[in-house]
XYZ file of C-alpha atoms in Angstrom:
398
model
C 26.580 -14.363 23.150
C 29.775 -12.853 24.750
C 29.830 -9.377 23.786
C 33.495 -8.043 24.076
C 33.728 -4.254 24.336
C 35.596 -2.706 21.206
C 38.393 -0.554 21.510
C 37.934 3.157 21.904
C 38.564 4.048 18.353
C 36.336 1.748 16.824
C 33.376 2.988 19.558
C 34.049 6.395 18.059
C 34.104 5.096 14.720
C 30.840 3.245 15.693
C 29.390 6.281 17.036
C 29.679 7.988 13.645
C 28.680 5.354 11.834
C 25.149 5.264 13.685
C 24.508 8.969 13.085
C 25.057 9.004 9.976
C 22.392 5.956 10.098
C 20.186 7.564 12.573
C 20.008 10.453 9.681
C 19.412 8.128 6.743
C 18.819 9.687 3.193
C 15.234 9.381 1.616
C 16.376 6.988 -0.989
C 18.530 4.963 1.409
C 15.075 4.622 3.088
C 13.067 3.689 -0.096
C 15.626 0.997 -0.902
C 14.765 -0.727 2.347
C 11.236 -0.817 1.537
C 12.052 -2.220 -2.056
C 13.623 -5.022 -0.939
C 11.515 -6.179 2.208
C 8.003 -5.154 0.265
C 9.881 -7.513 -2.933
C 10.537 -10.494 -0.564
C 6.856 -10.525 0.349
C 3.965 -9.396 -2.969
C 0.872 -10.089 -0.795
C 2.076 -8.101 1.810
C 2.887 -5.019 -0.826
C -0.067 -5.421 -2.511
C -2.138 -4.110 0.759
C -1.566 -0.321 1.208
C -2.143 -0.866 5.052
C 0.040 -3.435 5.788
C 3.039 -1.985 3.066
C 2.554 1.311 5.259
C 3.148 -0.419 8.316
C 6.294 -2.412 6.653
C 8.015 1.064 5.806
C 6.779 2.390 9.563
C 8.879 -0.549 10.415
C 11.586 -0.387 8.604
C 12.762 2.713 9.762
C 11.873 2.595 13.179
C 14.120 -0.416 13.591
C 16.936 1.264 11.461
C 17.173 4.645 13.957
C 16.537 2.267 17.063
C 19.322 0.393 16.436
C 21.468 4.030 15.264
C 19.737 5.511 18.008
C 21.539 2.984 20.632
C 24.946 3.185 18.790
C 24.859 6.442 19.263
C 24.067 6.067 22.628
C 26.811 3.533 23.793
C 28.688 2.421 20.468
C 29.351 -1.052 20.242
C 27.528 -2.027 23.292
C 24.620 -4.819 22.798
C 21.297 -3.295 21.147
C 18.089 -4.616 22.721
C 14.949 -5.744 20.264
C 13.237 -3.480 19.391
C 9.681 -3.817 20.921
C 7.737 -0.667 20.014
C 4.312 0.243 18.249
C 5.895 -0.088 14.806
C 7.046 -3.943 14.271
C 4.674 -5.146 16.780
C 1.780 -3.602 14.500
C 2.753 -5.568 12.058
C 1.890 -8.324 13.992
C -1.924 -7.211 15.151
C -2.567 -6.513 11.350
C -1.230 -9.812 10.226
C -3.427 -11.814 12.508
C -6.709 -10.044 12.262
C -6.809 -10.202 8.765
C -5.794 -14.012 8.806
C -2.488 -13.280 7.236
C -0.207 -13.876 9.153
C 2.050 -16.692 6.964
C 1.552 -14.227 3.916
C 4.538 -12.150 5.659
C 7.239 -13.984 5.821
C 9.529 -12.521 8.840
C 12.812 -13.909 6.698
C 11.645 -10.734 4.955
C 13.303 -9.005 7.737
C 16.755 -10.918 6.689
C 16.550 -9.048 3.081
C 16.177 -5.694 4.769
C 19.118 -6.392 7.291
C 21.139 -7.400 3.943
C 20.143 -3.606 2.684
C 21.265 -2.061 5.592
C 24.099 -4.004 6.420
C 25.566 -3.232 2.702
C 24.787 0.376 3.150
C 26.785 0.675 6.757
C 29.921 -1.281 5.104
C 29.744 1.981 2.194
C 29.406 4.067 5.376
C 32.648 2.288 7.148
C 34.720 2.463 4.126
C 34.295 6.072 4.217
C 35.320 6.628 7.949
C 38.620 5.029 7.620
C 40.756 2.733 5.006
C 43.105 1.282 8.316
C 42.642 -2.502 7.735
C 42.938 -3.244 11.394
C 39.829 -0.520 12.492
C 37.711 -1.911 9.409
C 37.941 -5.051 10.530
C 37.427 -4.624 14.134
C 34.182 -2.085 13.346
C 32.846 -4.358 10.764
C 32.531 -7.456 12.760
C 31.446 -5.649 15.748
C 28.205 -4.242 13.535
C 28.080 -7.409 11.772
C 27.102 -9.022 15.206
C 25.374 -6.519 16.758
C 22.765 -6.107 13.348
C 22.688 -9.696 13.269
C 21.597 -9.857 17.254
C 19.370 -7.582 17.190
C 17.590 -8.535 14.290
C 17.261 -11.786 15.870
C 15.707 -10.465 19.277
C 13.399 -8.096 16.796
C 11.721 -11.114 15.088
C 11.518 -13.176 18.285
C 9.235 -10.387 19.370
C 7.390 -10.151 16.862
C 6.949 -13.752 16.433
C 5.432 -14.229 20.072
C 2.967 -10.870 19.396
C 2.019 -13.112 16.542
C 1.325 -16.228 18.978
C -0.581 -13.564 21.670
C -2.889 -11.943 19.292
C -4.206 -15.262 17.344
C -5.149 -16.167 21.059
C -6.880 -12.680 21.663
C -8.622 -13.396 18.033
C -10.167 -16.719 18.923
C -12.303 -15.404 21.197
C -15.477 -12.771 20.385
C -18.359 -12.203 18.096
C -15.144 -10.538 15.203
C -13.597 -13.834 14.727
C -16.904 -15.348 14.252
C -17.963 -12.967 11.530
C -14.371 -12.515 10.142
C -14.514 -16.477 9.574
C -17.526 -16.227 8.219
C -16.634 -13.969 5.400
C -13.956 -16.157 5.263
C -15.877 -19.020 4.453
C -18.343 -17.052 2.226
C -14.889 -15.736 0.217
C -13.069 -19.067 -0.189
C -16.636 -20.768 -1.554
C -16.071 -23.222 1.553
C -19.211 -25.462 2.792
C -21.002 -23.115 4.910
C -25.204 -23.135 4.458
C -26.824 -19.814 3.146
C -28.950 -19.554 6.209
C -26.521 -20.241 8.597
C -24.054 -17.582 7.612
C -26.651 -15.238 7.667
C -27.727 -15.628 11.240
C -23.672 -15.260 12.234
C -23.373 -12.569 9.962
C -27.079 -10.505 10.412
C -26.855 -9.817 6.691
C -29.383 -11.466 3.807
C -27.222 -13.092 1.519
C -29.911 -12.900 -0.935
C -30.337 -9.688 -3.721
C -27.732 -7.968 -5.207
C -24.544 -6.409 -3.330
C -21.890 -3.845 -3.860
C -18.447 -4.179 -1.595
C -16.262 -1.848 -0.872
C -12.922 -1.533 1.082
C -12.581 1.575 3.075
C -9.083 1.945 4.755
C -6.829 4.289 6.031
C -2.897 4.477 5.765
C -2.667 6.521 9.226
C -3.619 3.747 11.612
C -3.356 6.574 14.394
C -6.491 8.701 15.702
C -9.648 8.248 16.167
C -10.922 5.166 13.706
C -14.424 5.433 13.696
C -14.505 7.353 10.925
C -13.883 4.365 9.031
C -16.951 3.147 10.526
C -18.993 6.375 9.487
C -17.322 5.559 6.203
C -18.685 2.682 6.208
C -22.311 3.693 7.117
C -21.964 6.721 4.356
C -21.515 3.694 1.522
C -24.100 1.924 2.835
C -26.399 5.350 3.114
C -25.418 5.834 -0.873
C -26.208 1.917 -1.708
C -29.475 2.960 -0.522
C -28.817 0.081 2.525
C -29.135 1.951 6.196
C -27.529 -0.930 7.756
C -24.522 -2.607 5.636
C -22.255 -5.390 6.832
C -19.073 -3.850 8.408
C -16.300 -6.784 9.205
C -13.382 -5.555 10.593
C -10.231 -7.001 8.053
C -7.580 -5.027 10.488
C -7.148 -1.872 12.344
C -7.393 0.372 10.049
C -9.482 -1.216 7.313
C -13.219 -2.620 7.076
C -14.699 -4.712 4.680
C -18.224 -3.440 3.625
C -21.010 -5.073 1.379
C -24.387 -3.119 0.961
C -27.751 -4.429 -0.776
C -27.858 -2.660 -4.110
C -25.685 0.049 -5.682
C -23.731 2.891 -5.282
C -25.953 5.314 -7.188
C -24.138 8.427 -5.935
C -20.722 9.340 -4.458
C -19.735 8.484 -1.272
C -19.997 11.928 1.072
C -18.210 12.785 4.565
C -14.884 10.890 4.059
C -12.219 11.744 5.839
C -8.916 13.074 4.237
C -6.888 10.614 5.196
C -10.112 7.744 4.382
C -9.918 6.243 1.033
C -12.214 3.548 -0.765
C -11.922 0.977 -3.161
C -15.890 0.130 -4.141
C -16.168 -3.503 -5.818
C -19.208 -3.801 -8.789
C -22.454 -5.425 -8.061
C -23.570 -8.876 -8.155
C -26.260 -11.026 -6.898
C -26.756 -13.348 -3.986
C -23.451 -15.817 -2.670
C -21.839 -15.240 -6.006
C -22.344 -11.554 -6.515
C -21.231 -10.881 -2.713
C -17.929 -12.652 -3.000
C -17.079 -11.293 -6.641
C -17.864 -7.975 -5.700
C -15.188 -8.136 -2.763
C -12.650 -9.322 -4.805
C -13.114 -6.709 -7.423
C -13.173 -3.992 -4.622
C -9.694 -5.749 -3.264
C -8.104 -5.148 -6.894
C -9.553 -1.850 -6.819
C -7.491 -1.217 -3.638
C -4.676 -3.253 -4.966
C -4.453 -1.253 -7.860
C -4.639 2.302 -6.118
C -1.492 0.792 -3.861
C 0.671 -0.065 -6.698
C -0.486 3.339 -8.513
C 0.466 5.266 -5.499
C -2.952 6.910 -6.712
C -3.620 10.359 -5.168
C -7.013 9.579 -5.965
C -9.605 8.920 -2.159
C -12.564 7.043 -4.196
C -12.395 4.415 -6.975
C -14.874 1.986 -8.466
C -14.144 -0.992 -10.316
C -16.304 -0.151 -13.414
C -13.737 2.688 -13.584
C -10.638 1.073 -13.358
C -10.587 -2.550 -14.722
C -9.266 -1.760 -17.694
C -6.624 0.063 -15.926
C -5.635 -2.567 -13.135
C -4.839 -4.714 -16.255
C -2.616 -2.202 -18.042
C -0.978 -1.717 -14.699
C -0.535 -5.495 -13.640
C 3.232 -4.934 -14.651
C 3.658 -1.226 -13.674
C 7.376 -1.013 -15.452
C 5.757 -2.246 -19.104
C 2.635 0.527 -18.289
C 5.473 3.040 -17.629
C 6.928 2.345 -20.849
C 3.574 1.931 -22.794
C 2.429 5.619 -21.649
C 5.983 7.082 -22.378
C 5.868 5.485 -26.141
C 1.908 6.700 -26.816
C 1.862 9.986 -25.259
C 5.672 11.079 -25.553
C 5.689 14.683 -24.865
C 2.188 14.566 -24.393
C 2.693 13.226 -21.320
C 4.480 16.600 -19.417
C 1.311 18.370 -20.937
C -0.731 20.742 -18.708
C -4.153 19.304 -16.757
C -6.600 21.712 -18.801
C -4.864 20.010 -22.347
C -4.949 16.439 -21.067
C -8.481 16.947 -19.648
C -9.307 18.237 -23.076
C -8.091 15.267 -24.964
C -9.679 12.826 -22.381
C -13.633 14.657 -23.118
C -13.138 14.836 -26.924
C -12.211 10.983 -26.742
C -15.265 9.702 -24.411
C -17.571 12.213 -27.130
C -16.147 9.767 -29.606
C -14.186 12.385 -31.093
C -17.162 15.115 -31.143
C -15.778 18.612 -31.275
C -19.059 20.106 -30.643
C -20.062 17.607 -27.515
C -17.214 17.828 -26.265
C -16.770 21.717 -26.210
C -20.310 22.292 -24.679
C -18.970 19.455 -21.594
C -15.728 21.641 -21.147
C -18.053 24.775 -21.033
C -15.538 26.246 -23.966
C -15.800 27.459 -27.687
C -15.515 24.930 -29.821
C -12.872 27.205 -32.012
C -10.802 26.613 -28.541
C -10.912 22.968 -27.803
C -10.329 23.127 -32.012
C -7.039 24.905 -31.010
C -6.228 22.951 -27.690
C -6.698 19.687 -30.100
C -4.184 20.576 -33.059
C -1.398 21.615 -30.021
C -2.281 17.967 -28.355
C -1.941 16.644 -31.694
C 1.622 18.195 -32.402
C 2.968 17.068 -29.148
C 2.049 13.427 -29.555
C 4.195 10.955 -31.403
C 1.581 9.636 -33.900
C -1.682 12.044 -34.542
C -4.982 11.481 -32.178
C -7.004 10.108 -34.889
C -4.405 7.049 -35.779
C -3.947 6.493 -32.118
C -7.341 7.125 -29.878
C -7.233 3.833 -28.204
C -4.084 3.530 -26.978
C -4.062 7.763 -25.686
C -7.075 6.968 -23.695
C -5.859 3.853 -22.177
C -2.771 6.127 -21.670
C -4.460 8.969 -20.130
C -6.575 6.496 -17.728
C -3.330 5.038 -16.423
C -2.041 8.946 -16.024
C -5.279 9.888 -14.188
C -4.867 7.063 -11.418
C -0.954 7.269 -11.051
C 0.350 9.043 -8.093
């Protein structure tokens, strides 16, 4: 492309333009995410891989300020750092890499390219300087963009090469095969895997949003579910960098101890043999699915706990408006009250039970009761099931 220089008042107008860019607000930021996340639901649906989209997003929006700044108006080159090309790596070693679609990219450079016209309306109303700035961004987002993907597009190409080779892809398509119910022989999976497909199994997903630093504590992670599954040597497949794919033989009959802070894990239920090993993944993958869309603060979750919830929460803008209509004020009350409520409900509505599990009087839970009672919109005992679906959805949103 010929790149003409612009004039000297559009470079400083430029210039401007990219810092104000470069220093993007928070909800200029989250807007990006929106739309790229939107264009792409199986990407946003996996807390790893939607991390690594925002990561993305906004390392490509203050590289390209960043060089505008720099030299306004001058040609931007693509933008070849850790953030997009992760995106890449991830894509590929969790055989992904057509469920991101990299026209994705083209909605986000729509977002930013209607934000920067706001942003050049503001700098100057001289019909002659917004036209010269705006088709001088126009190109240069549109170029740059363009380089950006190509990148990305040949990491793609260089890590499915990397993948074909090694003991991981073996076991990776393995699972694979195992997951999708293809035509693979009981016996021979086992011997590629070194895991008896045979007796019952729990999965779990154990991941962490901060790819950086050292990631074998996702494998001790790993070992620590097996330890509590009561299996000293569980099959660990890595799914990406930053997230293994665990199945143990048995249960979890205890919590998980020594994770991380920044480790969380998504713990399937249990099943038995071929059947019970694949179901069991796929309930731990909506147990992670479910924690993403949640934002849940929460580090550990079960499926037993939460199917009732992921349903609720399929649509998270209808289970916004379902717990604002049961709980109403309810809703802004304190964590001792709601905790209250939530016991005296899974008592079955027994003051006394509940009272002795709360370590409290049962004259004050009596008390804490009739104040829950007057904040919410219709009285407990017309309402339990609906305030305890409520509450669940409150305990696992972020």
């Amino acid at each position: 492309m010929t790149w003409k220089p612009p004039s000297p008042r559009v470079r400083e107008l430029i210039r401007q333009c990219a810092q104000i860019v470069v220093n993007a607000r928070p909800e200029w930021l989250d807007e990006l995410d929106h739309a790229v996340l939107a264009a792409s639901p199986l990407v946003a649906s996996d807390p790893e891989l939607a991390a690594a989209v925002s990561r993305s997003n906004r390392a490509n929006l203050y590289f390209w300020g960043a060089a505008n700044v720099r030299d306004p108006g001058a040609p931007v080159p693509p933008n070849t750092g850790p953030e997009p090309l992760s995106i890449a790596r991830e894509l590929v070693r969790r055989g992904a890499f057509n469920a991101f679609p990299l026209d994705a990219y083209r909605v986000g450079e729509g977002v930013a390219w209607r934000r920067l016209m706001e942003i050049a309306f503001e700098l100057t109303s001289e019909p002659a300087e917004l036209h010269e700035l705006l088709d001088v961004c126009s190109r240069s987002i549109s170029a740059f963009v363009d380089a950006t993907l190509a990148g990305i597009a040949e990491q793609i190409e260089l890590e499915r090469d990397e993948l074909t080779r090694g003991t991981h892809a073996e076991r990776r398509e393995t699972v694979a095969l195992l997951l999708d119910g293809a035509p693979i022989t009981r016996r021979r999976a086992e011997s590629r895997l070194g895991y008896a497909l045979t007796g019952t199994h729990t999965a779990a997903v154990i991941w962490s949003e901060q790819p950086e630093g050292d990631l074998a504590r996702l494998d001790r992670a790993a070992e620590a579910f097996g330890h509590a599954c009561g299996d000293p040597r569980p099959l660990s497949v890595l799914a990406s960098a930053a997230t293994r794919w665990v199945w143990a033989h048995g249960a979890a009959a205890g919590e998980v101890p020594a994770l991380a802070d920044d480790v969380r894990i998504a713990i399937g239920s249990t099943g038995d043999g071929v059947d019970g090993f694949r179901r069991s993944h796929f309930d731990a993958i909506t147990t992670q699915q479910m924690m993403a869309r949640l934002h849940s603060p929460q580090q550990l979750a079960t499926f037993t706990d939460i199917e009732l919830i992921a349903l609720v929460t399929a649509e998270p803008d209808r289970a916004t408006a379902f717990v604002n209509r049961v709980l109403g004020d309810f809703e802004s009350a304190g964590p001792e009250l709601r905790e209250t409520v939530r016991v005296f409900i899974d008592e079955q509505c027994n003051a006394s039970h509940a009272a002795a599990r709360l370590y409290t009087h049962r004259n004050t839970l009596l008390r804490r009761m009739a104040r829950a009672d007057e904040m919410l919109p219709r009285p407990l005992a017309e309402n339990t099931v609906d305030v305890a679906v409520a509450l669940g959805v409150l305990r696992w949103t972020g």
